[in-house]
Short mmCIF file of C-alpha atoms and ligand atoms in Angstrom, two decimals:
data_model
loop_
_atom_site.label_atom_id
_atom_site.label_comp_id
_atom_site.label_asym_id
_atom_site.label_seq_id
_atom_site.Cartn_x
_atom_site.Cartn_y
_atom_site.Cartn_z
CA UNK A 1 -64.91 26.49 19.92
CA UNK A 2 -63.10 23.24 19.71
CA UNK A 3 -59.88 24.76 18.25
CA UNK A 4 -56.74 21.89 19.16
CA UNK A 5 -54.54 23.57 21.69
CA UNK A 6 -52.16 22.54 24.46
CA UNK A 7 -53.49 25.85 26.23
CA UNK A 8 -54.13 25.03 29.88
CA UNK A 9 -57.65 27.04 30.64
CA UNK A 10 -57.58 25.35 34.04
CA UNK A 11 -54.94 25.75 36.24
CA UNK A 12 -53.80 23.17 39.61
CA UNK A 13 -56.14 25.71 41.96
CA UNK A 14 -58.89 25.57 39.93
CA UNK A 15 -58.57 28.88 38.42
CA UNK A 16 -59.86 30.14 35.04
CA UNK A 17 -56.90 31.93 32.31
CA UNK A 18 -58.46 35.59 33.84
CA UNK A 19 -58.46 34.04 37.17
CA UNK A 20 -61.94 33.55 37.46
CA UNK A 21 -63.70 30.73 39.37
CA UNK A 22 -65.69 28.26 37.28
CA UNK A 23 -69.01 29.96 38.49
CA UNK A 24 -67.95 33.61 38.59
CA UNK A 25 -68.68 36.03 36.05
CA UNK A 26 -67.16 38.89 34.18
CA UNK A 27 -67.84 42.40 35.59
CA UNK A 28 -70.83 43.72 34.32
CA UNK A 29 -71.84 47.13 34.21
CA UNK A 30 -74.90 48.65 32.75
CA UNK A 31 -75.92 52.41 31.92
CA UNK A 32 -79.41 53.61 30.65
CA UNK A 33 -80.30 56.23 28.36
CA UNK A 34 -77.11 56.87 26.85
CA UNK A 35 -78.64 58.18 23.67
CA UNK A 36 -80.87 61.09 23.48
CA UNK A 37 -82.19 60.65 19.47
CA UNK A 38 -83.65 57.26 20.48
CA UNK A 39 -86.49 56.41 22.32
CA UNK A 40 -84.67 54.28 24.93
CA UNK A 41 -81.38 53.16 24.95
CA UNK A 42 -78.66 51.75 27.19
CA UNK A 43 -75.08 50.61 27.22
CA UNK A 44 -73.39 47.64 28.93
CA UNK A 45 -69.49 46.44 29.50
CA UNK A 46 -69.77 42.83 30.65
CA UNK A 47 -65.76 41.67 30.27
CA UNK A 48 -63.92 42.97 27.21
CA UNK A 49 -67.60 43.54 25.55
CA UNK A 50 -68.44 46.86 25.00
CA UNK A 51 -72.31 47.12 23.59
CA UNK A 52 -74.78 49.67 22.63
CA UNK A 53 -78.68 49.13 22.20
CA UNK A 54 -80.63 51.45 20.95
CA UNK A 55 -84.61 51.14 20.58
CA UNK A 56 -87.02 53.15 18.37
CA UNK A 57 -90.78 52.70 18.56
CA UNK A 58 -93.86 51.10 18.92
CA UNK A 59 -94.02 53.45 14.95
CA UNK A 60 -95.95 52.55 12.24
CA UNK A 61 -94.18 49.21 10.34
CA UNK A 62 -93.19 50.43 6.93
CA UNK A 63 -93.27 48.96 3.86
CA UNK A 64 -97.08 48.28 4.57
CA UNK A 65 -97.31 45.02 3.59
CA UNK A 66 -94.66 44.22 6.97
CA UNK A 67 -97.23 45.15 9.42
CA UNK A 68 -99.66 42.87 11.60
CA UNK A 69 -103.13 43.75 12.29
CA UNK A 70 -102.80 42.22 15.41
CA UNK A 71 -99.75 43.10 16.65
CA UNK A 72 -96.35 44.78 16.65
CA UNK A 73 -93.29 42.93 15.16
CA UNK A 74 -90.11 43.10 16.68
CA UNK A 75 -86.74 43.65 14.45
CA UNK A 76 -83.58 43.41 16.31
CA UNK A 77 -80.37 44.26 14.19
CA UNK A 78 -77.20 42.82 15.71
CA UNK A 79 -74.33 44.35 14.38
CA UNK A 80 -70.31 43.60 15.05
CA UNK A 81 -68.37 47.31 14.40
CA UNK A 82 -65.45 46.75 11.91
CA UNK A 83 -63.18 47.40 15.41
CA UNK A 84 -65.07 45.71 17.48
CA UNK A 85 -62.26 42.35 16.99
CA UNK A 86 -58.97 41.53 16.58
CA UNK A 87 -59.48 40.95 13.07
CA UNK A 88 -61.18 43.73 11.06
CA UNK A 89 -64.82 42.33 10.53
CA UNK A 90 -65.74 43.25 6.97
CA UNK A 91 -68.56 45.54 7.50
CA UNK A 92 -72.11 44.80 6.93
CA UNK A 93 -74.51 41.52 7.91
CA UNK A 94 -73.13 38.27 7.25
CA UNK A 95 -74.38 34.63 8.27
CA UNK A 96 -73.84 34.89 11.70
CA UNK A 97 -75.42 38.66 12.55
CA UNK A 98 -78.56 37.41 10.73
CA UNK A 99 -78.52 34.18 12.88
CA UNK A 100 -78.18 36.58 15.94
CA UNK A 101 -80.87 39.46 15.10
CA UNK A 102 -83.36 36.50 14.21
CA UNK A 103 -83.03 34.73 18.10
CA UNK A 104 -82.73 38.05 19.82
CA UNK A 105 -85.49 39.13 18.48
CA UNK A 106 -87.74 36.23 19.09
CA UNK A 107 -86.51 36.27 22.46
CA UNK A 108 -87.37 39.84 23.14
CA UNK A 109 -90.71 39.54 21.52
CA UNK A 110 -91.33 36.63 23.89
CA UNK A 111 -91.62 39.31 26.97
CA UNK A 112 -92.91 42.56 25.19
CA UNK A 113 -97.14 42.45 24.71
CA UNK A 114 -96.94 43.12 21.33
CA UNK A 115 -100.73 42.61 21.23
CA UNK A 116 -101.24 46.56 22.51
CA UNK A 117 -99.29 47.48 19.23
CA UNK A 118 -101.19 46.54 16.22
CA UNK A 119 -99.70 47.59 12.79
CA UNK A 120 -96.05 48.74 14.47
CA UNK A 121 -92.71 47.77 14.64
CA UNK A 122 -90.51 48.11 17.51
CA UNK A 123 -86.80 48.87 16.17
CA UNK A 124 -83.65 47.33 18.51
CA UNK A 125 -80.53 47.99 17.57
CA UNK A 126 -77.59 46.45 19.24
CA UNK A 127 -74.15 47.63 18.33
CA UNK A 128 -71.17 45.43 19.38
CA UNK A 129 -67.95 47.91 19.58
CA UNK A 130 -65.75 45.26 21.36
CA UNK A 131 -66.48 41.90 21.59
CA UNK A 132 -64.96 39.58 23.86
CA UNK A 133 -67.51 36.15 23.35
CA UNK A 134 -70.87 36.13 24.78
CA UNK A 135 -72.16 39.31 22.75
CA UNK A 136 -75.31 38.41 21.64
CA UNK A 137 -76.19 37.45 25.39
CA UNK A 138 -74.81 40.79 26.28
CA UNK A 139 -76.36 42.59 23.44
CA UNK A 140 -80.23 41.18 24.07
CA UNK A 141 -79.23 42.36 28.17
CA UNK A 142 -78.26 45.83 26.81
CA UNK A 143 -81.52 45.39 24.19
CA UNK A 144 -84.25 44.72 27.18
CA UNK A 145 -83.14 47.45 29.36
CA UNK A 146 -83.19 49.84 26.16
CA UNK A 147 -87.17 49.00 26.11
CA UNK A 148 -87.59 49.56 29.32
CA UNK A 149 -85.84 53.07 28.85
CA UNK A 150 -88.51 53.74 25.67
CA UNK A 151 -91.57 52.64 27.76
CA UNK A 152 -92.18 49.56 26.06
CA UNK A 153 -95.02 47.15 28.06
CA UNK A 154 -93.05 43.87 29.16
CA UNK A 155 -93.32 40.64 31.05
CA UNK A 156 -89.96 41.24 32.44
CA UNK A 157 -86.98 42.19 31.57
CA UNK A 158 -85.21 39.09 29.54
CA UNK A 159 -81.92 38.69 30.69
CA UNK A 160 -79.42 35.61 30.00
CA UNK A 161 -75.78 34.09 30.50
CA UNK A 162 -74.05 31.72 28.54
CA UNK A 163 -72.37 28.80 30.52
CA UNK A 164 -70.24 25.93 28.95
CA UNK A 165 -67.29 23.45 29.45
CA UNK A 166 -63.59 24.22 29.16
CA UNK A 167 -60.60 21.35 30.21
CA UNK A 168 -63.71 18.94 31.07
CA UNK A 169 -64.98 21.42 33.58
CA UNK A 170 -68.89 23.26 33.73
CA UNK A 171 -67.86 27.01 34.05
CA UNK A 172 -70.17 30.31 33.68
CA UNK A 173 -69.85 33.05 30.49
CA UNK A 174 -66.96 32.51 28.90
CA UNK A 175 -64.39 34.75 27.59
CA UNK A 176 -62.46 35.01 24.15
CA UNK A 177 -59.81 32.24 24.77
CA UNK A 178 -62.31 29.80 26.41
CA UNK A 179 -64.92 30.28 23.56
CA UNK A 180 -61.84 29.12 20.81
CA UNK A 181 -60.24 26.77 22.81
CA UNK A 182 -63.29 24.81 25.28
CA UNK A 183 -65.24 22.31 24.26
CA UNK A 184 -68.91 23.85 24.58
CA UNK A 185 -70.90 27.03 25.01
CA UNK A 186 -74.45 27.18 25.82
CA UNK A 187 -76.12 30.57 25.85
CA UNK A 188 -79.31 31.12 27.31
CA UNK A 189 -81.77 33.84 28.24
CA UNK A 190 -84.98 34.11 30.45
CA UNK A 191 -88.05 35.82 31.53
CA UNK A 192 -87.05 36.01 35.00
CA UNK A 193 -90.63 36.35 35.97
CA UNK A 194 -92.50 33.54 34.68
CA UNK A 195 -89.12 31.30 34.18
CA UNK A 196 -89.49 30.70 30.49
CA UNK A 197 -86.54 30.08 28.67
CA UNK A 198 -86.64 32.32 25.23
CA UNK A 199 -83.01 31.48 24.05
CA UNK A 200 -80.96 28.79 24.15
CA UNK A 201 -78.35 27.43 21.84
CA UNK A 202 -75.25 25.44 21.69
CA UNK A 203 -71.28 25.32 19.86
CA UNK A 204 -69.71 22.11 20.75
CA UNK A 205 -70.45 18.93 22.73
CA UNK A 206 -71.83 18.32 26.48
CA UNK A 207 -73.45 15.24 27.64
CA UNK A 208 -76.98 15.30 28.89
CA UNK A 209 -75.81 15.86 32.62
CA UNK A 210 -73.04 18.65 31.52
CA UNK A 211 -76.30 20.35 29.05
CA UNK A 212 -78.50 20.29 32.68
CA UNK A 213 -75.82 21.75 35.18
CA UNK A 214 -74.96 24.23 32.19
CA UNK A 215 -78.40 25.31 32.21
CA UNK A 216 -78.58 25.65 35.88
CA UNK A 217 -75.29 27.59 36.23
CA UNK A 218 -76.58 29.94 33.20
CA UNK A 219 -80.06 30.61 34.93
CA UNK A 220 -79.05 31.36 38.03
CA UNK A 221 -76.20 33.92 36.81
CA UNK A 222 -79.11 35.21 34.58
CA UNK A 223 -81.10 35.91 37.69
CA UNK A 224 -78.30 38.07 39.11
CA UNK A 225 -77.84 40.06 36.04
CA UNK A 226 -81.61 40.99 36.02
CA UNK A 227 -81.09 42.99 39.18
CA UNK A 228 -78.19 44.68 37.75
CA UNK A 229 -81.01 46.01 35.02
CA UNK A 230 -82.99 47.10 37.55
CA UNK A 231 -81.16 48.55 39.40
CA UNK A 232 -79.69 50.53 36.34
CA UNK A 233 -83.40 51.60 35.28
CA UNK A 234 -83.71 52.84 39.24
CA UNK A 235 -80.44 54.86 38.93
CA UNK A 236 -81.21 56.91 35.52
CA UNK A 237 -84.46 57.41 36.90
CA UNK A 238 -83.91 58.29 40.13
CA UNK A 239 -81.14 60.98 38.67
CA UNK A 240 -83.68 62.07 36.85
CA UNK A 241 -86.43 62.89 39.64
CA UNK A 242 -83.65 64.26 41.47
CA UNK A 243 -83.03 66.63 38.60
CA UNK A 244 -86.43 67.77 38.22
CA UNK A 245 -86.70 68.63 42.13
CA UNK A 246 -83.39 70.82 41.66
CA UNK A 247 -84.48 72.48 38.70
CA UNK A 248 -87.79 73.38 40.92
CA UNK A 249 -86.03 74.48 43.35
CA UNK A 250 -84.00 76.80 41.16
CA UNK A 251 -87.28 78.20 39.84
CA UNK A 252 -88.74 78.99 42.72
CA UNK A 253 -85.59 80.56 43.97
CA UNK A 254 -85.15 82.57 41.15
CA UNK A 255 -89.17 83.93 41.45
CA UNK A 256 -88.65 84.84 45.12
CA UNK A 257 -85.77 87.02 43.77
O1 LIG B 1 -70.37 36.67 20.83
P1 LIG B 1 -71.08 35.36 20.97
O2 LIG B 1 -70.39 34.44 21.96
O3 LIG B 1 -72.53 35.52 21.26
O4 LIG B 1 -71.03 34.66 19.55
P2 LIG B 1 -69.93 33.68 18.88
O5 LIG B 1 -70.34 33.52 17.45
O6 LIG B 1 -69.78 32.46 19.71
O7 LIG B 1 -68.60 34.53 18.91
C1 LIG B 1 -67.70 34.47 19.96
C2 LIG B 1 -66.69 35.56 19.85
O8 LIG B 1 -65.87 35.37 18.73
C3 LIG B 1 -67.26 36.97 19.66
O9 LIG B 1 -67.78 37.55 20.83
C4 LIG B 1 -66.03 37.69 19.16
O10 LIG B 1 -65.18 38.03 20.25
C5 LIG B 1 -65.36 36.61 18.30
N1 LIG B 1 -65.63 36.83 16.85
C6 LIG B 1 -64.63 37.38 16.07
O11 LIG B 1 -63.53 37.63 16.58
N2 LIG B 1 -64.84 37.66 14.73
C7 LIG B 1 -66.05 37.38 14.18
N3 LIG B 1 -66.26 37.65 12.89
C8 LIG B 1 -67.07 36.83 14.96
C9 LIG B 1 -66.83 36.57 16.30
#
């Protein structure tokens, strides 16, 4: 963010370095249940960001003394693969992963009734293997579908978008270049269903008016995304059902032989 360039991230039609309009986002696709060891997991490509989550639990919190008598606590470990950038990352949590587990969690915990889980911990684990800006947005999307694949009880799904200002201009989820060289980028995340916001953070510099439109660009984007979960969740389990009938049929074929 912010780093002095005479790179043009705007060109004279309006058009974004990946030719993108300013309120168009990267592709995004989502897969569930990638993972058979874990209780739910799922895997997402939004742009160059390639992202696993894995969840285990609600299991008993361990050490001891971690656990709430009144509810389950929610530990989300966000973790950049030495390959996952141009640079090798030096393995293993620094500043910025701790920064990143601490709001993802808190924003998952937001939507998950942790009250039905006393004396547990629910275990996220989001793996970045390419990252391409706008991870940990990406990584809490993966994260929320990956509870839904383990059976966990939630408000909604939380789902988010980052949104920010490059050459002047408002545009949605930026990409690599435009997170070095704009001037702001404001990720956010939701609870579609009852609107609250459960993440939101900002690099850089927006006015007031800039911070609002940002907001709106981000929440509406977010709202799209959420029915690309869904409709993930519906495919994996609609395989599955399919499955099941087949293998049925097969049995009852094979009796009647
Ligand atoms: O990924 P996100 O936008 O949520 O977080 P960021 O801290 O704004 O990082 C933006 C991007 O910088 C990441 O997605 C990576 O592509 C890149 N990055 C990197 O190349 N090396 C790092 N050690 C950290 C981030």
């Amino acid at each position: 963010m912010g780093m002095q360039s005479d790179i043009k991230l705007i060109d004279e039609n309006g058009l974004r370095i990946d030719g993108r309009k300013p309120d168009e986002l990267r592709p995004i696709k989502i897969e569930v249940g990638v993972l058979n060891r874990a209780d739910g997991s799922a895997y997402i490509e939004w742009g160059g960001n390639k992202i696993l989550a894995a969840v285990y639990g609600p299991r008993e919190a361990f050490p001891k003394h971690t656990q709430n008598p009144s509810r389950a606590i929610v530990n989300a470990r966000y973790n950049m693969a030495a390959f996952s950038v141009d640079e090798r990352k030096r393995p293993g949590p620094d500043r910025r992963a701790i920064e990143i587990s601490k709001v993802i969690s808190e924003a998952l915990e937001a939507s998950i009734f942790v009250e039905q889980f006393p004396r547990t911990s629910i275990d996220v684990y989001i793996e970045v293997l390419q990252a391409d800006a706008g991870t940990r947005i990406a990584g809490l999307t993966a994260a929320s579908v990956a509870l839904a694949d383990a059976g966990i009880p939630m408000k909604d799904l939380v789902v988010g978008c980052a949104a920010g200002k490059i050459d002047g201009k408002i545009v949605l989820d930026l990409n690599k270049e435009e997170d070095n060289y704009g001037e702001a980028d404001l990720p956010l995340a939701i609870i579609p269903r009852t609107q609250e916001i459960v993440l939101m953070q900002m690099d850089g510099n927006m006015t007031r008016e800039e911070v609002r439109q940002a907001i709106e660009m981000a929440k509406k984007a977010a709202l799209f995304i959420s029915n690309l979960q869904k409709e993930a969740l519906r495919a994996k389990y609609e395989k599955g059902e399919i499955q099941k009938a087949e293998e049925n049929l097969n049995a009852e074929v094979n009796k009647g032989e």
